[in-house]
Amino acid sequence: MTDLILQSEPLEAIKFAPWGEVIEVSGAPDKIINQGMCGRHHDLAKLDFADGRAGISLFNAKARHLPLTLDMVERHPDGSQAFIPVTQTPFLVVVANDNQGTPHGIRAFVARAGQGVNLHRGVWHGVLTPLEANGIYAVIDRIGNGANLEEHWFTSKITIR
Amino acid sequence: MTDLILQSEPLEAIKFAPWGEVIEVSGAPDKIINQGMCGRHHDLAKLDFADGRAGISLFNAKARHLPLTLDMVERHPDGSQAFIPVTQTPFLVVVANDNQGTPHGIRAFVARAGQGVNLHRGVWHGVLTPLEANGIYAVIDRIGNGANLEEHWFTSKITIR
């Protein structure tokens, strides 16, 4: 593989659909509750666990900056993984398709404040990458036994800008 | 029941433990991941569903202001319910004990920016109440059939300040 320069693009639900959901307030709520004081945007992410159970964790991640070098992507064969910024920190969401165990067709999306993502089970993705500032993220993923992790390290230089 | 004036108090994990967990970054992370760039604070909430499954929704709620009148509390017999502010909006967390189907011993906590809560299954609680500003909250609760809702309306005036 030759060196690659990848242009990041704004995160949009329709573009991101092959790899997961964008968790954001969009359109009218599915239900109005609490005597009209609250709109419920219902069940926005496909949580999918081979075993174990859903849990809530917090990830406290250091800032990175564009352009950056993408060294690796990883995937979790046993469960989906959702990232919801609680500090409204934009972050880079790198995803890729799979070709017989190797990532290809890498895309890089920038989630703006107010957007989270859910990555479908087994999707190749970059590590959590807050942009410009440190960020804290609620992570809803599989709690269970086993490593539930595959990594792919790139041998050529991939730059995301 | 006579009229009651209830003083709200800052949310602290140890005080809140009888009713649920405070979801916040506290102390050292359980695990350092991503080549040292990220701390994982692992599995912070006891998710508990009688049936159905966990889901992620967004609640978009209107601001309220202290002092306020507490008209009712509700509970969800079939599942826990976590609220994580994605807009860093402080919110009021009202909880109560149960006495043969009736709430008693009401407490009112104020969650500051950076704090979410998970309410244990069946805990009496007030509706989502952002303070001073509208707020958006990620809600991790049970997706399933049935109403999963009991309400208790108070006949006397309860003021929270």
Tab-separated table of C-alpha atoms in Angstrom:
chain	number	residue	atom	x	y	z
A	1	MET	CA	0.000	0.000	0.000
A	2	THR	CA	1.341	3.401	-0.921
A	3	ASP	CA	1.149	6.472	1.254
A	4	LEU	CA	-2.335	7.911	1.481
A	5	ILE	CA	-3.706	11.334	2.282
A	6	LEU	CA	-7.291	11.197	3.454
A	7	GLN	CA	-9.582	14.211	3.651
A	8	SER	CA	-11.899	14.202	6.672
A	9	GLU	CA	-15.554	15.035	6.095
A	10	PRO	CA	-18.420	16.225	8.316
A	11	LEU	CA	-20.309	13.414	10.030
A	12	GLU	CA	-23.782	12.855	8.572
A	13	ALA	CA	-26.133	10.012	9.448
A	14	ILE	CA	-26.825	8.968	5.884
A	15	LYS	CA	-23.151	8.803	4.942
A	16	PHE	CA	-22.256	6.964	8.140
A	17	ALA	CA	-25.051	4.364	7.914
A	18	PRO	CA	-22.917	1.497	6.540
A	19	TRP	CA	-20.863	1.468	9.763
A	20	GLY	CA	-23.253	2.639	12.444
A	21	GLU	CA	-25.612	5.311	13.711
A	22	VAL	CA	-25.113	8.986	14.460
A	23	ILE	CA	-26.598	9.703	17.886
A	24	GLU	CA	-27.996	13.214	17.648
A	25	VAL	CA	-31.201	15.183	18.045
A	26	SER	CA	-32.602	15.301	14.537
A	27	GLY	CA	-36.130	16.118	13.446
A	28	ALA	CA	-39.187	15.790	15.665
A	29	PRO	CA	-39.041	13.646	18.808
A	30	ASP	CA	-40.676	10.208	18.706
A	31	LYS	CA	-42.650	10.967	21.836
A	32	ILE	CA	-43.430	13.944	24.041
A	33	ILE	CA	-43.239	13.096	27.737
A	34	ASN	CA	-43.258	14.792	31.139
A	35	GLN	CA	-46.347	16.912	30.528
A	36	GLY	CA	-44.940	18.411	27.373
A	37	MET	CA	-41.596	19.380	28.877
A	38	CYS	CA	-39.446	16.724	27.169
A	39	GLY	CA	-39.050	15.111	23.772
A	40	ARG	CA	-37.830	11.527	23.572
A	41	HIS	CA	-35.756	10.631	20.500
A	42	HIS	CA	-36.145	6.918	20.902
A	43	ASP	CA	-33.719	4.029	20.539
A	44	LEU	CA	-31.155	5.658	18.275
A	45	ALA	CA	-28.486	2.957	18.188
A	46	LYS	CA	-28.368	-0.715	17.300
A	47	LEU	CA	-26.736	-2.266	20.356
A	48	ASP	CA	-25.540	-5.737	19.455
A	49	PHE	CA	-23.641	-8.033	21.791
A	50	ALA	CA	-22.616	-11.615	21.053
A	51	ASP	CA	-22.661	-12.311	24.762
A	52	GLY	CA	-22.035	-10.413	27.986
A	53	ARG	CA	-24.173	-7.323	28.559
A	54	ALA	CA	-24.379	-3.591	27.917
A	55	GLY	CA	-22.508	-1.273	30.258
A	56	ILE	CA	-21.757	2.413	30.624
A	57	SER	CA	-18.163	3.575	30.978
A	58	LEU	CA	-16.466	6.955	30.661
A	59	PHE	CA	-13.433	7.463	28.441
A	60	ASN	CA	-11.209	10.425	29.275
A	61	ALA	CA	-9.106	11.017	26.183
A	62	LYS	CA	-6.317	13.378	25.257
A	63	ALA	CA	-6.607	15.833	22.381
A	64	ARG	CA	-5.134	15.171	18.970
A	65	HIS	CA	-4.855	17.535	16.078
A	66	LEU	CA	-5.306	17.388	12.319
A	67	PRO	CA	-3.427	16.545	10.241
A	68	LEU	CA	-2.609	13.289	12.026
A	69	THR	CA	-1.072	9.974	11.106
A	70	LEU	CA	-3.385	6.982	11.331
A	71	ASP	CA	-1.245	4.144	12.637
A	72	MET	CA	-3.903	1.518	13.185
A	73	VAL	CA	-7.553	0.612	13.328
A	74	GLU	CA	-9.241	-1.909	15.595
A	75	ARG	CA	-12.488	-3.824	15.815
A	76	HIS	CA	-14.541	-5.547	18.464
A	77	PRO	CA	-15.947	-8.822	17.148
A	78	ASP	CA	-18.220	-9.372	20.148
A	79	GLY	CA	-20.046	-6.090	20.438
A	80	SER	CA	-21.132	-2.683	19.210
A	81	GLN	CA	-19.593	0.408	20.796
A	82	ALA	CA	-21.220	3.804	21.203
A	83	PHE	CA	-19.373	7.064	21.956
A	84	ILE	CA	-21.309	10.042	23.251
A	85	PRO	CA	-19.294	13.162	24.099
A	86	VAL	CA	-20.269	14.607	27.459
A	87	THR	CA	-17.854	17.508	27.066
A	88	GLN	CA	-19.156	18.521	23.631
A	89	THR	CA	-15.700	17.906	22.211
A	90	PRO	CA	-15.588	17.292	18.444
A	91	PHE	CA	-13.912	14.029	17.547
A	92	LEU	CA	-12.598	12.147	14.588
A	93	VAL	CA	-14.421	8.954	13.635
A	94	VAL	CA	-12.369	6.748	11.342
A	95	VAL	CA	-14.082	3.668	9.908
A	96	ALA	CA	-13.235	1.125	7.244
A	97	ASN	CA	-14.782	-1.798	5.432
A	98	ASP	CA	-13.451	-5.298	5.849
A	99	ASN	CA	-11.905	-7.416	3.155
A	100	GLN	CA	-11.161	-10.894	4.495
A	101	GLY	CA	-9.790	-9.580	7.757
A	102	THR	CA	-8.066	-6.502	6.351
A	103	PRO	CA	-9.492	-2.963	6.530
A	104	HIS	CA	-9.984	-1.113	3.270
A	105	GLY	CA	-11.891	1.909	2.051
A	106	ILE	CA	-11.024	4.069	5.037
A	107	ARG	CA	-13.260	7.070	5.744
A	108	ALA	CA	-12.694	9.833	8.287
A	109	PHE	CA	-15.630	11.783	9.714
A	110	VAL	CA	-15.589	14.720	12.108
A	111	ALA	CA	-18.360	14.601	14.724
A	112	ARG	CA	-19.306	18.089	15.840
A	113	ALA	CA	-20.571	19.048	19.313
A	114	GLY	CA	-23.892	17.312	19.892
A	115	GLN	CA	-23.091	14.254	17.800
A	116	GLY	CA	-22.222	10.809	19.090
A	117	VAL	CA	-21.828	7.580	17.171
A	118	ASN	CA	-22.592	3.920	17.587
A	119	LEU	CA	-20.228	1.588	15.754
A	120	HIS	CA	-21.759	-1.680	14.692
A	121	ARG	CA	-20.264	-4.886	16.014
A	122	GLY	CA	-17.084	-5.810	14.163
A	123	VAL	CA	-16.596	-2.507	12.308
A	124	TRP	CA	-12.963	-1.438	11.813
A	125	HIS	CA	-12.458	1.947	13.462
A	126	GLY	CA	-9.824	4.320	14.731
A	127	VAL	CA	-9.302	4.896	18.434
A	128	LEU	CA	-11.176	7.642	20.231
A	129	THR	CA	-9.737	10.906	18.906
A	130	PRO	CA	-10.944	14.173	20.447
A	131	LEU	CA	-9.956	17.097	18.273
A	132	GLU	CA	-8.282	20.227	19.612
A	133	ALA	CA	-9.233	19.626	23.264
A	134	ASN	CA	-9.285	16.747	25.727
A	135	GLY	CA	-12.702	15.114	25.903
A	136	ILE	CA	-14.800	12.840	28.074
A	137	TYR	CA	-17.109	10.368	26.372
A	138	ALA	CA	-19.815	8.067	27.652
A	139	VAL	CA	-19.174	4.688	26.085
A	140	ILE	CA	-21.925	2.091	25.875
A	141	ASP	CA	-20.325	-1.182	24.943
A	142	ARG	CA	-20.081	-4.842	25.816
A	143	ILE	CA	-19.072	-5.845	29.311
A	144	GLY	CA	-17.906	-9.433	29.245
A	145	ASN	CA	-15.024	-11.842	29.134
A	146	GLY	CA	-12.365	-12.177	26.452
A	147	ALA	CA	-10.232	-9.580	24.691
A	148	ASN	CA	-12.931	-8.666	22.143
A	149	LEU	CA	-10.244	-6.782	20.217
A	150	GLU	CA	-8.469	-7.115	16.893
A	151	GLU	CA	-5.932	-4.561	15.746
A	152	HIS	CA	-4.613	-3.797	12.284
A	153	TRP	CA	-1.410	-1.741	12.088
A	154	PHE	CA	-0.718	-0.039	8.807
A	155	THR	CA	2.655	-0.462	7.122
A	156	SER	CA	2.332	2.595	4.916
A	157	LYS	CA	1.768	6.156	6.062
A	158	ILE	CA	-1.844	7.345	6.201
A	159	THR	CA	-2.368	11.021	6.875
A	160	ILE	CA	-5.777	12.412	7.759
A	161	ARG	CA	-6.292	16.084	7.334
B	1	MET	CA	-49.278	14.866	54.344
B	2	THR	CA	-48.605	18.484	55.153
B	3	ASP	CA	-46.818	20.921	52.928
B	4	LEU	CA	-43.115	20.278	52.701
B	5	ILE	CA	-40.141	22.434	51.829
B	6	LEU	CA	-37.191	20.393	50.670
B	7	GLN	CA	-33.651	21.716	50.414
B	8	SER	CA	-31.718	20.411	47.408
B	9	GLU	CA	-28.173	19.201	47.989
B	10	PRO	CA	-25.132	18.618	45.760
B	11	LEU	CA	-25.030	15.204	44.130
B	12	GLU	CA	-22.379	12.912	45.625
B	13	ALA	CA	-21.893	9.238	44.828
B	14	ILE	CA	-21.844	8.083	48.429
B	15	LYS	CA	-25.041	9.911	49.343
B	16	PHE	CA	-26.789	8.753	46.183
B	17	ALA	CA	-25.810	5.077	46.476
B	18	PRO	CA	-29.120	3.802	47.909
B	19	TRP	CA	-30.899	4.795	44.687
B	20	GLY	CA	-28.270	4.448	41.978
B	21	GLU	CA	-24.864	5.439	40.680
B	22	VAL	CA	-23.336	8.796	39.849
B	23	ILE	CA	-21.720	8.534	36.405
B	24	GLU	CA	-18.670	10.771	36.574
B	25	VAL	CA	-14.918	10.729	36.156
B	26	SER	CA	-13.626	10.169	39.669
B	27	GLY	CA	-10.210	8.998	40.767
B	28	ALA	CA	-7.802	7.059	38.581
B	29	PRO	CA	-9.080	5.239	35.492
B	30	ASP	CA	-9.530	1.466	35.670
B	31	LYS	CA	-7.463	0.986	32.534
B	32	ILE	CA	-5.227	3.047	30.281
B	33	ILE	CA	-5.875	2.343	26.610
B	34	ASN	CA	-4.978	3.688	23.166
B	35	GLN	CA	-1.226	3.858	23.732
B	36	GLY	CA	-1.615	5.949	26.844
B	37	MET	CA	-3.948	8.507	25.304
B	38	CYS	CA	-7.155	7.430	27.046
B	39	GLY	CA	-8.331	6.370	30.488
B	40	ARG	CA	-11.264	3.985	30.767
B	41	HIS	CA	-13.470	4.398	33.830
B	42	HIS	CA	-15.125	1.040	33.524
B	43	ASP	CA	-18.709	-0.108	33.928
B	44	LEU	CA	-20.010	2.686	36.130
B	45	ALA	CA	-23.696	1.811	36.278
B	46	LYS	CA	-25.748	-1.211	37.254
B	47	LEU	CA	-27.980	-1.728	34.211
B	48	ASP	CA	-30.841	-4.007	35.188
B	49	PHE	CA	-33.669	-5.008	32.882
B	50	ALA	CA	-36.436	-7.479	33.705
B	51	ASP	CA	-36.801	-8.178	30.016
B	52	GLY	CA	-36.322	-6.321	26.750
B	53	ARG	CA	-32.883	-4.855	26.116
B	54	ALA	CA	-30.719	-1.781	26.680
B	55	GLY	CA	-31.099	1.115	24.269
B	56	ILE	CA	-29.771	4.632	23.813
B	57	SER	CA	-32.200	7.523	23.413
B	58	LEU	CA	-31.839	11.287	23.633
B	59	PHE	CA	-34.133	13.381	25.818
B	60	ASN	CA	-34.447	17.038	24.897
B	61	ALA	CA	-35.885	18.736	27.966
B	62	LYS	CA	-36.989	22.241	28.821
B	63	ALA	CA	-35.426	24.235	31.630
B	64	ARG	CA	-36.999	24.534	35.037
B	65	HIS	CA	-35.972	26.758	37.884
B	66	LEU	CA	-35.646	26.493	41.640
B	67	PRO	CA	-37.681	26.810	43.730
B	68	LEU	CA	-40.108	24.446	42.009
B	69	THR	CA	-43.150	22.475	42.998
B	70	LEU	CA	-42.782	18.706	42.868
B	71	ASP	CA	-46.119	17.410	41.609
B	72	MET	CA	-45.255	13.768	41.145
B	73	VAL	CA	-42.653	11.043	41.044
B	74	GLU	CA	-42.591	7.962	38.847
B	75	ARG	CA	-40.847	4.621	38.706
B	76	HIS	CA	-40.044	2.004	36.090
B	77	PRO	CA	-40.584	-1.487	37.494
B	78	ASP	CA	-38.971	-3.229	34.530
B	79	GLY	CA	-35.680	-1.429	34.179
B	80	SER	CA	-32.939	0.916	35.334
B	81	GLN	CA	-32.612	4.322	33.660
B	82	ALA	CA	-29.424	6.325	33.182
B	83	PHE	CA	-29.270	10.038	32.346
B	84	ILE	CA	-26.056	11.507	30.995
B	85	PRO	CA	-26.096	15.207	30.053
B	86	VAL	CA	-24.527	15.821	26.664
B	87	THR	CA	-25.047	19.575	26.990
B	88	GLN	CA	-23.365	19.827	30.402
B	89	THR	CA	-26.621	21.158	31.811
B	90	PRO	CA	-27.012	20.802	35.588
B	91	PHE	CA	-30.173	18.949	36.547
B	92	LEU	CA	-32.265	18.119	39.545
B	93	VAL	CA	-32.406	14.469	40.580
B	94	VAL	CA	-35.301	13.737	42.920
B	95	VAL	CA	-35.488	10.254	44.428
B	96	ALA	CA	-37.532	8.610	47.159
B	97	ASN	CA	-37.756	5.370	49.034
B	98	ASP	CA	-40.742	3.078	48.695
B	99	ASN	CA	-43.157	2.183	51.434
B	100	GLN	CA	-45.646	-0.413	50.185
B	101	GLY	CA	-46.136	1.345	46.876
B	102	THR	CA	-45.947	4.910	48.184
B	103	PRO	CA	-42.872	7.136	47.937
B	104	HIS	CA	-41.456	8.522	51.146
B	105	GLY	CA	-38.216	10.114	52.316
B	106	ILE	CA	-37.829	12.325	49.275
B	107	ARG	CA	-34.337	13.673	48.511
B	108	ALA	CA	-33.377	16.243	45.903
B	109	PHE	CA	-29.854	16.317	44.446
B	110	VAL	CA	-28.350	18.770	41.987
B	111	ALA	CA	-26.083	17.136	39.390
B	112	ARG	CA	-23.434	19.556	38.204
B	113	ALA	CA	-21.878	19.616	34.726
B	114	GLY	CA	-19.988	16.368	34.204
B	115	GLN	CA	-22.270	14.251	36.369
B	116	GLY	CA	-24.848	11.772	35.147
B	117	VAL	CA	-26.889	9.286	37.130
B	118	ASN	CA	-28.185	5.765	36.805
B	119	LEU	CA	-31.409	5.089	38.681
B	120	HIS	CA	-31.837	1.529	39.826
B	121	ARG	CA	-34.818	-0.422	38.583
B	122	GLY	CA	-37.987	0.544	40.415
B	123	VAL	CA	-36.642	3.637	42.195
B	124	TRP	CA	-39.143	6.474	42.631
B	125	HIS	CA	-37.788	9.588	40.911
B	126	GLY	CA	-38.779	12.967	39.567
B	127	VAL	CA	-38.937	13.634	35.848
B	128	LEU	CA	-35.890	14.918	34.001
B	129	THR	CA	-35.373	18.469	35.230
B	130	PRO	CA	-32.627	20.576	33.631
B	131	LEU	CA	-31.894	23.632	35.730
B	132	GLU	CA	-31.661	27.134	34.314
B	133	ALA	CA	-31.210	26.038	30.668
B	134	ASN	CA	-32.700	23.514	28.278
B	135	GLY	CA	-30.672	20.313	28.172
B	136	ILE	CA	-30.117	17.224	26.064
B	137	TYR	CA	-29.455	13.942	27.848
B	138	ALA	CA	-28.397	10.517	26.634
B	139	VAL	CA	-30.729	8.030	28.276
B	140	ILE	CA	-29.784	4.384	28.570
B	141	ASP	CA	-32.862	2.492	29.563
B	142	ARG	CA	-35.015	-0.508	28.763
B	143	ILE	CA	-36.426	-0.903	25.292
B	144	GLY	CA	-39.325	-3.326	25.430
B	145	ASN	CA	-43.046	-3.833	25.580
B	146	GLY	CA	-45.457	-2.644	28.253
B	147	ALA	CA	-45.872	0.732	29.945
B	148	ASN	CA	-43.087	0.137	32.490
B	149	LEU	CA	-44.342	3.194	34.344
B	150	GLU	CA	-46.004	3.935	37.666
B	151	GLU	CA	-46.793	7.472	38.740
B	152	HIS	CA	-47.483	8.915	42.176
B	153	TRP	CA	-49.089	12.350	42.308
B	154	PHE	CA	-48.752	14.244	45.562
B	155	THR	CA	-51.832	15.699	47.204
B	156	SER	CA	-49.910	18.185	49.338
B	157	LYS	CA	-47.559	20.860	48.136
B	158	ILE	CA	-43.868	19.946	47.980
B	159	THR	CA	-41.476	22.775	47.219
B	160	ILE	CA	-37.857	22.129	46.324
B	161	ARG	CA	-35.468	24.985	46.672
